[in-house]
CSV table of C-alpha atoms in Angstrom, one decimal:
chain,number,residue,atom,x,y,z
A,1,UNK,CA,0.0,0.0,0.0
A,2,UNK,CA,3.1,2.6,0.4
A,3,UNK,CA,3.7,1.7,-3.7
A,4,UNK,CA,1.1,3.9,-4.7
A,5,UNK,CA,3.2,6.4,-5.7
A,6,UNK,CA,5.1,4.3,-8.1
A,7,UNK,CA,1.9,3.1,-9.2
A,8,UNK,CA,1.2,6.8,-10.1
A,9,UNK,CA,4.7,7.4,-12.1
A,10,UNK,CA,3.8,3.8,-14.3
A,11,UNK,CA,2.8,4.9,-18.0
A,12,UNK,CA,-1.0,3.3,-19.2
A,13,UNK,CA,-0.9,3.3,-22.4
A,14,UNK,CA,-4.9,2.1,-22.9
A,15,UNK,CA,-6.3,4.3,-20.1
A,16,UNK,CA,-9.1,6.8,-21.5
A,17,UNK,CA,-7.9,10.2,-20.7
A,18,UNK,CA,-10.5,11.6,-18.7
A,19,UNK,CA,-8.4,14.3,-17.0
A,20,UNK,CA,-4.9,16.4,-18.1
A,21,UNK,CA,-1.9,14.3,-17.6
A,22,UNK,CA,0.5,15.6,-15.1
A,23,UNK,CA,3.8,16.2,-15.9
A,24,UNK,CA,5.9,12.6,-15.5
A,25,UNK,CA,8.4,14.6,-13.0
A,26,UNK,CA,6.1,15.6,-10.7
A,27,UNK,CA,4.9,13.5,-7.7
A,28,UNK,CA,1.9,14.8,-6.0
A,29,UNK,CA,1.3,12.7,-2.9
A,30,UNK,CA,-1.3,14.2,-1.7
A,31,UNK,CA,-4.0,13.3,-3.8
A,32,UNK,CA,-2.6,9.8,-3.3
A,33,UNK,CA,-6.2,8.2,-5.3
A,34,UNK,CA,-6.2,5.0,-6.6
A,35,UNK,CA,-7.6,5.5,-9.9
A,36,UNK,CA,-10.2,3.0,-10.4
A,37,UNK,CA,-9.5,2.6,-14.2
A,38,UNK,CA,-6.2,1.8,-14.0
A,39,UNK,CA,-5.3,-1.4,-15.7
A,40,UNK,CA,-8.7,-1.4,-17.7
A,41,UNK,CA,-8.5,-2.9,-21.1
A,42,UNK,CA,-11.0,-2.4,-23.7
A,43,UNK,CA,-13.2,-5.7,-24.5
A,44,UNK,CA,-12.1,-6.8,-27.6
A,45,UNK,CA,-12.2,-10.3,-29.6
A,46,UNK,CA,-9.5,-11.8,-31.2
A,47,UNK,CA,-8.9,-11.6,-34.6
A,48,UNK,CA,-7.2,-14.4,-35.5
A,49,UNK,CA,-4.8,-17.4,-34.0
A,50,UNK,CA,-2.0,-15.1,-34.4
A,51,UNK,CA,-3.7,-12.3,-32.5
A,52,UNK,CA,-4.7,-14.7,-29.8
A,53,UNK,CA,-0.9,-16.1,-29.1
A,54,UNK,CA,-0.1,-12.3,-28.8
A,55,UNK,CA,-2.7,-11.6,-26.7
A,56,UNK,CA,-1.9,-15.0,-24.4
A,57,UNK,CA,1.9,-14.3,-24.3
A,58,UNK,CA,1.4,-10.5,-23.1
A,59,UNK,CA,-0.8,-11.0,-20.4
A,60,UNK,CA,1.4,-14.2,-19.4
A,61,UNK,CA,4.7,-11.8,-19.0
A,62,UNK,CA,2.3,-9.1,-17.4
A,63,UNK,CA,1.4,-11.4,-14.5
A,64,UNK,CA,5.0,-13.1,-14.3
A,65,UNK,CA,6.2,-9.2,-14.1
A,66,UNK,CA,4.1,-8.6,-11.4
A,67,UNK,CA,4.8,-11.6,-8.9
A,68,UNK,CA,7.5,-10.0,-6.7
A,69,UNK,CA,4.6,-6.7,-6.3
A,70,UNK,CA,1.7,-9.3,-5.3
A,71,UNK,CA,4.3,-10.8,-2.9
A,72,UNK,CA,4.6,-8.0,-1.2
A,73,UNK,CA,1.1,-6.2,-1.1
A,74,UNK,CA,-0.2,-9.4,0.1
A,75,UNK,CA,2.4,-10.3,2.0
A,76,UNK,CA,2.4,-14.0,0.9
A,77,UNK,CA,4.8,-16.5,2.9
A,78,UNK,CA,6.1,-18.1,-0.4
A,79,UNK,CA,9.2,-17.1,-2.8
A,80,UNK,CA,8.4,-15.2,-5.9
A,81,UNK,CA,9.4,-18.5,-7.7
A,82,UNK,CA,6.5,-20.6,-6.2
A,83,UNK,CA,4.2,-17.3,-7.3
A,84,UNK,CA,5.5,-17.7,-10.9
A,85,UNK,CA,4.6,-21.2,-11.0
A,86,UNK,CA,1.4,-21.4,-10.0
A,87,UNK,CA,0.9,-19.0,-13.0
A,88,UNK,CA,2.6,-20.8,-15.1
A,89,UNK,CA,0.3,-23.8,-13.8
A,90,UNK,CA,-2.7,-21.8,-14.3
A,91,UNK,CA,-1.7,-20.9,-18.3
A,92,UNK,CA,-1.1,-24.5,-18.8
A,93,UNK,CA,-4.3,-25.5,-17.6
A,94,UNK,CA,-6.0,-24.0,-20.7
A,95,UNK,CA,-3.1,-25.2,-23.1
A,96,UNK,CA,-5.3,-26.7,-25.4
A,97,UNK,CA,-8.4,-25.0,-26.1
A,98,UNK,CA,-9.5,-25.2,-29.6
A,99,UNK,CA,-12.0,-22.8,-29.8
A,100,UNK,CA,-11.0,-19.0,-30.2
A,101,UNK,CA,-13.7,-17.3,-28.4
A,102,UNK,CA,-13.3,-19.4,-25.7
A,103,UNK,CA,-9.3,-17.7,-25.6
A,104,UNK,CA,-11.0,-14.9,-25.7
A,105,UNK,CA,-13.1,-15.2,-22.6
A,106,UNK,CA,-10.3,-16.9,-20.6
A,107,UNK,CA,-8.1,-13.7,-21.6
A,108,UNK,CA,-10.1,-11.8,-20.3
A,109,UNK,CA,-11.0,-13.0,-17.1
A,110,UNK,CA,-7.3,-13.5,-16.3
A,111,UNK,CA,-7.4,-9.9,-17.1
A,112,UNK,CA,-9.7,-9.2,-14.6
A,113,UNK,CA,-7.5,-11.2,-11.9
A,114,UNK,CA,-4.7,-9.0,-13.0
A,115,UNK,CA,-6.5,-5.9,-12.6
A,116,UNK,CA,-8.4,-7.2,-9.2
A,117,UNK,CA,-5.3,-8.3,-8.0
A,118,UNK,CA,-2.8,-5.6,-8.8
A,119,UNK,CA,-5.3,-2.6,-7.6
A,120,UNK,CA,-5.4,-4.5,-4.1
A,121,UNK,CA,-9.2,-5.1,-4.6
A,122,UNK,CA,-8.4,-9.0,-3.4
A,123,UNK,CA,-7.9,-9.8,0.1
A,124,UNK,CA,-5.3,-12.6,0.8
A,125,UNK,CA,-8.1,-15.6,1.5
A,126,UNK,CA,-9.1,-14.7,-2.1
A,127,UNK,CA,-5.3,-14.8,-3.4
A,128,UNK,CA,-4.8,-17.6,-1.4
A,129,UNK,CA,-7.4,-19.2,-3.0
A,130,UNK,CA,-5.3,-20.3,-5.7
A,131,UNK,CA,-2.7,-21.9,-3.4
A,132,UNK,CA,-5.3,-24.2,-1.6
A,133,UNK,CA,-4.0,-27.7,-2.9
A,134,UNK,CA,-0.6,-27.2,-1.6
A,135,UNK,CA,-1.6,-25.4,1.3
A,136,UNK,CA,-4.6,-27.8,2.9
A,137,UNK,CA,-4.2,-31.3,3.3
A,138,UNK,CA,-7.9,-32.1,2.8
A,139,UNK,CA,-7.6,-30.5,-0.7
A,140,UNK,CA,-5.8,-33.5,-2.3
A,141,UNK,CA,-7.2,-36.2,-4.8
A,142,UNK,CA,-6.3,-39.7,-3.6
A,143,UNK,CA,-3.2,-41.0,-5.6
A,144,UNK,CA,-4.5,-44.3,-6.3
A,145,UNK,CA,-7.7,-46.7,-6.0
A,146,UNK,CA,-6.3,-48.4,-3.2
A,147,UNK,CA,-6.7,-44.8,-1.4
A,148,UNK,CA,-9.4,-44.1,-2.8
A,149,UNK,CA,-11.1,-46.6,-1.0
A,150,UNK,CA,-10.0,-46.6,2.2
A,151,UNK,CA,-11.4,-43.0,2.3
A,152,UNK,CA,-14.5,-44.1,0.6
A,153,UNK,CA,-14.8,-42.0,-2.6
A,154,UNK,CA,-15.9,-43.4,-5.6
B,1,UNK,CA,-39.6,-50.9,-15.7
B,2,UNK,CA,-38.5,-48.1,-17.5
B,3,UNK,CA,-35.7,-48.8,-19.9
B,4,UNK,CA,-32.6,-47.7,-19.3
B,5,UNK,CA,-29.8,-46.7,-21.8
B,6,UNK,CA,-26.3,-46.2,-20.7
B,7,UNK,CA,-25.6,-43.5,-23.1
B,8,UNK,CA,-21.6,-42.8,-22.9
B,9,UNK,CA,-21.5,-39.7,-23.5
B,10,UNK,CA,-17.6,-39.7,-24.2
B,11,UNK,CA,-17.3,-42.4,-26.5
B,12,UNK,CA,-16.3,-40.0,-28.7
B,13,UNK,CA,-13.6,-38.6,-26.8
B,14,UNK,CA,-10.4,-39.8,-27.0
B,15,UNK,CA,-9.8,-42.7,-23.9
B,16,UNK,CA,-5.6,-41.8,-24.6
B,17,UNK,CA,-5.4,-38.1,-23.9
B,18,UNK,CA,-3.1,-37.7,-21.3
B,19,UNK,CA,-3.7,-35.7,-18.3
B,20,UNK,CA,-3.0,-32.2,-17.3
B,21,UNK,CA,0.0,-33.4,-15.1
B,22,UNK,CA,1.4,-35.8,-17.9
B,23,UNK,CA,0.6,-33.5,-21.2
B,24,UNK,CA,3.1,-33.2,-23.8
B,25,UNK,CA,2.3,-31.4,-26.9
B,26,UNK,CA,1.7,-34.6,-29.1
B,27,UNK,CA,1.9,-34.4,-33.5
B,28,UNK,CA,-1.4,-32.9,-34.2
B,29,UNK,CA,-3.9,-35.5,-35.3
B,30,UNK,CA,-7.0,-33.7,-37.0
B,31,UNK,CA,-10.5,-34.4,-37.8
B,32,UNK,CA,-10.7,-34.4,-41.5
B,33,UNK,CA,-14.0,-33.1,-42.9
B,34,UNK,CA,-15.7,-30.1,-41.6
B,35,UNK,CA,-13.0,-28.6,-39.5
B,36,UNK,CA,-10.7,-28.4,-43.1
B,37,UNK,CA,-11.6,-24.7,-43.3
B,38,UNK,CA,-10.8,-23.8,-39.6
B,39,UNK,CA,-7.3,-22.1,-39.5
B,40,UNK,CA,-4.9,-24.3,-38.0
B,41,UNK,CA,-4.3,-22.9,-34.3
B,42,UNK,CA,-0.5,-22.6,-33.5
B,43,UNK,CA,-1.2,-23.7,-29.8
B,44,UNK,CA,-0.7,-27.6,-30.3
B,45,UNK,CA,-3.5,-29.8,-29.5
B,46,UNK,CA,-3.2,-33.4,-28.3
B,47,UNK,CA,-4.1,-35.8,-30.6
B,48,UNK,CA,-7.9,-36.5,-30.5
B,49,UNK,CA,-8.9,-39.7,-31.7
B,50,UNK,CA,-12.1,-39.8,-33.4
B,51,UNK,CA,-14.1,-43.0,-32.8
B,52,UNK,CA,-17.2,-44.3,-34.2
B,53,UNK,CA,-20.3,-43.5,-32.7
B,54,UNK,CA,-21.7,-46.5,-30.7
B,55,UNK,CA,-25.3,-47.4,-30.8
B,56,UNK,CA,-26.8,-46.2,-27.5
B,57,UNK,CA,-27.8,-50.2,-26.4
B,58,UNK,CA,-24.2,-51.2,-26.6
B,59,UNK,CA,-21.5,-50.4,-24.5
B,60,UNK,CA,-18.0,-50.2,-26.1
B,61,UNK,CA,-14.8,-51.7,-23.7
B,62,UNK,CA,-13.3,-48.0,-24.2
B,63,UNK,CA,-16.4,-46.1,-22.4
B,64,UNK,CA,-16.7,-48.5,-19.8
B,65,UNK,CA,-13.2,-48.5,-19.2
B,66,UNK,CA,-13.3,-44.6,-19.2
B,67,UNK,CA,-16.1,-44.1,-16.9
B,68,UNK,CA,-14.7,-47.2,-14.6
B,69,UNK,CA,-10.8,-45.7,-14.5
B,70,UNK,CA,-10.9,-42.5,-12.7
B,71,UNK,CA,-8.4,-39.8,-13.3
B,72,UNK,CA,-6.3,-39.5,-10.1
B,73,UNK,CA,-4.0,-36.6,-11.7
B,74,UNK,CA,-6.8,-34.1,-12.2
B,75,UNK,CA,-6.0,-30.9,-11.7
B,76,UNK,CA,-7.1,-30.1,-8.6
B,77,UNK,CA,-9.1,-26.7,-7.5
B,78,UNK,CA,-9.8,-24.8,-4.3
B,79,UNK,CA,-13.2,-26.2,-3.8
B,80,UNK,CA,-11.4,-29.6,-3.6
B,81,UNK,CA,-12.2,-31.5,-0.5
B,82,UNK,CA,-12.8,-34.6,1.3
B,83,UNK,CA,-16.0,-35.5,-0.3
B,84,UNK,CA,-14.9,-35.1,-4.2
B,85,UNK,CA,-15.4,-37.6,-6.4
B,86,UNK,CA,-12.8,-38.3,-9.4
B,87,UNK,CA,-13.2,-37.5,-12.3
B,88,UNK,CA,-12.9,-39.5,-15.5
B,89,UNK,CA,-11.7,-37.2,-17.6
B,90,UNK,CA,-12.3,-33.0,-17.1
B,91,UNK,CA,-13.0,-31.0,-19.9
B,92,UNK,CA,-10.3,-28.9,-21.4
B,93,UNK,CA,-11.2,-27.5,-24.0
B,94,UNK,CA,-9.8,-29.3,-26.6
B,95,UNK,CA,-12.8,-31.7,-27.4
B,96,UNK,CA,-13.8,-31.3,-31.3
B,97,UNK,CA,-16.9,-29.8,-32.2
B,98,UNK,CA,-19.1,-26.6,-31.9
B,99,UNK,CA,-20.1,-27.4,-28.2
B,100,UNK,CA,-18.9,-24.5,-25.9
B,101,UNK,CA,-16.7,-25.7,-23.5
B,102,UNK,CA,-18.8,-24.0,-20.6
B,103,UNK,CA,-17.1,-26.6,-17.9
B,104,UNK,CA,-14.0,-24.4,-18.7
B,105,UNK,CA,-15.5,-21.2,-18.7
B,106,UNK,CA,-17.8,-21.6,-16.1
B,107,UNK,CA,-15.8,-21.3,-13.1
B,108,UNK,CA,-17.7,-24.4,-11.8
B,109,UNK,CA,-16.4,-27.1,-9.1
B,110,UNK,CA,-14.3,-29.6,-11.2
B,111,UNK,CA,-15.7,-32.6,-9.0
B,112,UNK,CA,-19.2,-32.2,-11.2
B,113,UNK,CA,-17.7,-33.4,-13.9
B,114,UNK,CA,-17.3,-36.2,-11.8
B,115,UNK,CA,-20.8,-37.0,-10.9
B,116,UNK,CA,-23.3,-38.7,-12.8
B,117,UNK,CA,-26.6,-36.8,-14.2
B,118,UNK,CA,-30.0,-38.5,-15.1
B,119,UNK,CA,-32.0,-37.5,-17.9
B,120,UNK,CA,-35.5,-38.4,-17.4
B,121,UNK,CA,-38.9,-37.1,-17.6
B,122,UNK,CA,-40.7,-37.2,-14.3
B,123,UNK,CA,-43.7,-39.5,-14.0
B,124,UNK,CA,-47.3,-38.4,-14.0
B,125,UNK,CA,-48.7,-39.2,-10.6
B,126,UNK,CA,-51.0,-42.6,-10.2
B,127,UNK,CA,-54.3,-40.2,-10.1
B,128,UNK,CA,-56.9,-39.8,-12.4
B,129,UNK,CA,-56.2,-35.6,-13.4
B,130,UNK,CA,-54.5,-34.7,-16.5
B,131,UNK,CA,-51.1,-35.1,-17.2
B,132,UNK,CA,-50.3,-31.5,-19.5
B,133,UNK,CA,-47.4,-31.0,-16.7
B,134,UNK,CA,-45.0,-33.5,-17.1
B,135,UNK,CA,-44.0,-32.7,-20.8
B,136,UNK,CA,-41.1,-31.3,-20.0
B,137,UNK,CA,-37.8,-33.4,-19.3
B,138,UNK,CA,-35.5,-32.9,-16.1
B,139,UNK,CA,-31.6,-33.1,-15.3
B,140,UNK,CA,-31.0,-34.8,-11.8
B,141,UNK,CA,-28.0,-35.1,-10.2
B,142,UNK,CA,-26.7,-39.0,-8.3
B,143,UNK,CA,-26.1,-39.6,-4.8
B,144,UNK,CA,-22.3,-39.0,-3.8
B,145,UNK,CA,-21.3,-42.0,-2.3
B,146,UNK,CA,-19.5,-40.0,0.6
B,147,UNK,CA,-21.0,-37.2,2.2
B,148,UNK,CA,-24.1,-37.6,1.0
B,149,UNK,CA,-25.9,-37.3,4.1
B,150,UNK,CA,-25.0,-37.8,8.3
B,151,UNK,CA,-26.8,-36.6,11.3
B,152,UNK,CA,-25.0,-33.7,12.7
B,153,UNK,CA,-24.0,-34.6,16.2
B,154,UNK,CA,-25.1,-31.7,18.2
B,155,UNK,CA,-28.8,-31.6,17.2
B,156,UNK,CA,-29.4,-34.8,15.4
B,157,UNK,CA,-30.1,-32.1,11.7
B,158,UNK,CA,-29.2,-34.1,8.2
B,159,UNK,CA,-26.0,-32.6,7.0
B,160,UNK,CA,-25.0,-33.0,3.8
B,161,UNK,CA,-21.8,-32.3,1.6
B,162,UNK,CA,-23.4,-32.7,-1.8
B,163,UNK,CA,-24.6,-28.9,-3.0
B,164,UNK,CA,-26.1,-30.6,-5.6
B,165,UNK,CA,-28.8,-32.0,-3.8
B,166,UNK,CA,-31.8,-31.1,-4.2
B,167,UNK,CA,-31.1,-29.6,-7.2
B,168,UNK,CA,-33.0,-30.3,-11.1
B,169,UNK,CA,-33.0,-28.1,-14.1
B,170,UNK,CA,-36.1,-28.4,-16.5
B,171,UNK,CA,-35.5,-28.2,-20.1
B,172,UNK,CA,-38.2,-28.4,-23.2
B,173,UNK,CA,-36.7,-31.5,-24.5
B,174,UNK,CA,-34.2,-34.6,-24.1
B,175,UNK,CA,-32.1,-33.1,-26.7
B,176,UNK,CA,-31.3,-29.7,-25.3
B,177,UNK,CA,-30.6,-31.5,-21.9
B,178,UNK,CA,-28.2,-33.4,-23.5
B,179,UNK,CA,-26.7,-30.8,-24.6
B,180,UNK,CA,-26.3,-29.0,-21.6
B,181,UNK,CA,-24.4,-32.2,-20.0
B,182,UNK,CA,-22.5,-32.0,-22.8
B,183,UNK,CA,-21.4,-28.3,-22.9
B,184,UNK,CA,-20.9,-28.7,-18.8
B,185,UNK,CA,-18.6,-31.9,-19.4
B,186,UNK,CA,-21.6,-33.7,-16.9
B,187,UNK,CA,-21.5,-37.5,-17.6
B,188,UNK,CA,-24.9,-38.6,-18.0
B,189,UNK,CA,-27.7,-41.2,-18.7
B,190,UNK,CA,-30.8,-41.0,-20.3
B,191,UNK,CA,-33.7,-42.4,-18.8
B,192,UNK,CA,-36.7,-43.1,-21.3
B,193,UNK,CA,-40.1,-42.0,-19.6
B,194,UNK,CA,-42.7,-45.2,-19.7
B,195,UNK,CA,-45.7,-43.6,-21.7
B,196,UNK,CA,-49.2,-44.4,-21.3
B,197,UNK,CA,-50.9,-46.9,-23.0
B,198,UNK,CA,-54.3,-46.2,-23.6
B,199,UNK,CA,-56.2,-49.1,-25.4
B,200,UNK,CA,-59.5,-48.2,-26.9
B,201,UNK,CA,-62.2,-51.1,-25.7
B,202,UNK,CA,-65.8,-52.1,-26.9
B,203,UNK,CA,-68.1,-53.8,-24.9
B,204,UNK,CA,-70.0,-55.1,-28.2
B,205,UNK,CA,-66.5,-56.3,-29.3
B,206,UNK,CA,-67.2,-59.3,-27.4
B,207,UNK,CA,-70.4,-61.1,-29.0
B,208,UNK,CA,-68.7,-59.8,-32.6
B,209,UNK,CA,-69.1,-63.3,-34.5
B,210,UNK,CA,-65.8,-65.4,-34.7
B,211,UNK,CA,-65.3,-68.5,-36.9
B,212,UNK,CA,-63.1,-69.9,-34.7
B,213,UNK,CA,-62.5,-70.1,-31.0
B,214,UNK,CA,-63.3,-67.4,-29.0
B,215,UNK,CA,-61.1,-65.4,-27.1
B,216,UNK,CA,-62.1,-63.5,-24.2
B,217,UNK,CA,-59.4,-60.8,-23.3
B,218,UNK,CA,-60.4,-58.9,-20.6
B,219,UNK,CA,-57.6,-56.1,-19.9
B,220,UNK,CA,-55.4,-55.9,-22.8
């Protein structure tokens, strides 16, 4: 929450300009306001398979980017490496759709994560959220049948 | 008895496609046909074998053998939990087709893909009033086998870790609920509804004039 400053001084390319830009040297704290809009992307489909790679791969290095900043506004207990990962797991989930408009919803709610997240509009049981299976022990799948049974899951 | 037909709803769906934990991006196998005109995505998909529809009476070894070998690698999400059942196989995305993948989009529990859905159209009650309500065909969901329901042991109330209990959707026709279990990745059965018979009966039918032996049949 003290990075709001630097949050300030980063450049949006895509944000509407409602109001006169201030000049980048100056730093006025006082009207420390998060603006609302920042990180806000305008809906758009993609055009094409190319377009959706491009799409995929800048949003993956925007979230990678950001891991050591959601470590420390949330104040996670894990190194930035275990952060990376489980976006990296989370990309790799949807490897293999075939359909483009389904890309282009899952692009865009993972750019709603990034905006929720980065703006500090999550609290950490909803970051935390994503860690649960190698947080809670109940969380786990039973490795084999033999398990599986003794539990009593189908 | 109503008859019941095992309808595999993943026959068509490849048995060999590895799981999320084991995936390697395999040579891409395509459907030849319609998807020719689809630009080829540069993603690579796993190779999705394309079987030949089964008749709904029999069973191939493949869809028993799917629905019989759960998937212990699933990926596994934070609404995981004691009570889950495995899945067979999740939806990913990648199954051929113009079927939305909504299980991927939906944000819903991956254990319902796990859970069996009936198809069926209620009964009519045993009364004598019409039966104009029961046109319509419902989507039920199957007992967990754990958690389904234990007394709590302060007050003696039925607790339950199934949320889906309790719960039906209505839909106009078998086909459109079909299709829902389909574009939710649900694996489901389709239970035909046993229709009235209604035979029309004459009481002057009976001294009609018959060469032959007579045959008295009083209730069909």
């Amino acid at each position: 929450m003290a990075k709001a400053p630097t949050t300030l001084r980063r450049q949006d390319h895509e944000h509407d300009q409602a109001e006169p830009r201030k000049p980048r040297g100056s730093q006025d704290i006082f009207t420390m306001v998060i603006n609302p809009t920042y990180l806000a992307q305008r809906t758009r489909s993609s055009a094409s398979w190319g377009d959706a790679k491009q799409r995929v791969l800048h949003s993956y290095r925007d979230w990678v980017r950001s891991a050591p900043e959601i470590q420390q506004m949330y104040s996670l207990n894990m190194p930035v490496s275990a952060i990376r990962t489980k976006m990296r797991q989370e990309f790799e989930r949807h490897r293999y759709v075939a359909q483009l408009r389904t890309v282009d919803v899952l692009l865009f709610n993972s750019h709603q994560e990034f905006q929720e997240t980065l703006n500090f509009w999550k609290q950490l049981t909803h970051v935390l959220k994503y860690f649960r299976a190698e947080e809670d022990p109940k969380a786990k799948l039973p490795q084999n049948f033999i398990q599986g049974f003794i539990e009593g899951r189908n | 008895m109503a008859s019941l037909h095992k309808v595999a709803a993943h026959t068509m769906r490849t048995a060999a496609r590895p799981t999320l934990s084991r995936r390697v991006p395999a040579l891409c196998r395509h459907q030849t046909g319609a998807a020719a005109d689809v630009p080829e995505p540069p993603i690579p998909m796993t190779g999705i074998i394309a079987r030949a529809p089964s008749s709904q009476a029999v069973q191939t070894p493949s869809a028993s053998m799917i629905r019989d070998n759960p998937d212990y690698n699933v990926a596994v999400d934070y609404r995981t939990s004691n009570f889950s059942p495995i899945p067979a196989r999740v939806m990913d995305g990648s199954e051929p087709g113009e079927t939305t993948p909504a299980a991927v989009l939906s944000g819903a529990p991956v254990e319902l893909q796990a859970r069996t859905v009936r198809i069926y159209r209620p009964a009519k009650p045993a009364t004598q009033s019409g039966d104009w309500h029961h046109q319509h065909w419902r989507m039920d969901w199957d007992v967990m086998s754990k958690g389904h329901r234990w007394e709590n042991p302060l007050m003696g109330w039925q607790s339950s870790a199934d949320f889906m209990q309790g719960t039906h959707l209505n839909f106009k026709s078998r086909d459109d609920a079909i299709m829902f279990a389909n574009k939710q990745g649900y694996e489901y059965f389709v239970q035909e509804p046993n229709e009235r018979r209604i035979i029309p009966k004459a009481y002057a039918n009976q001294f009609v004039h018959q060469p032959k032996k007579l045959k008295q049949i009083r209730t069909k």
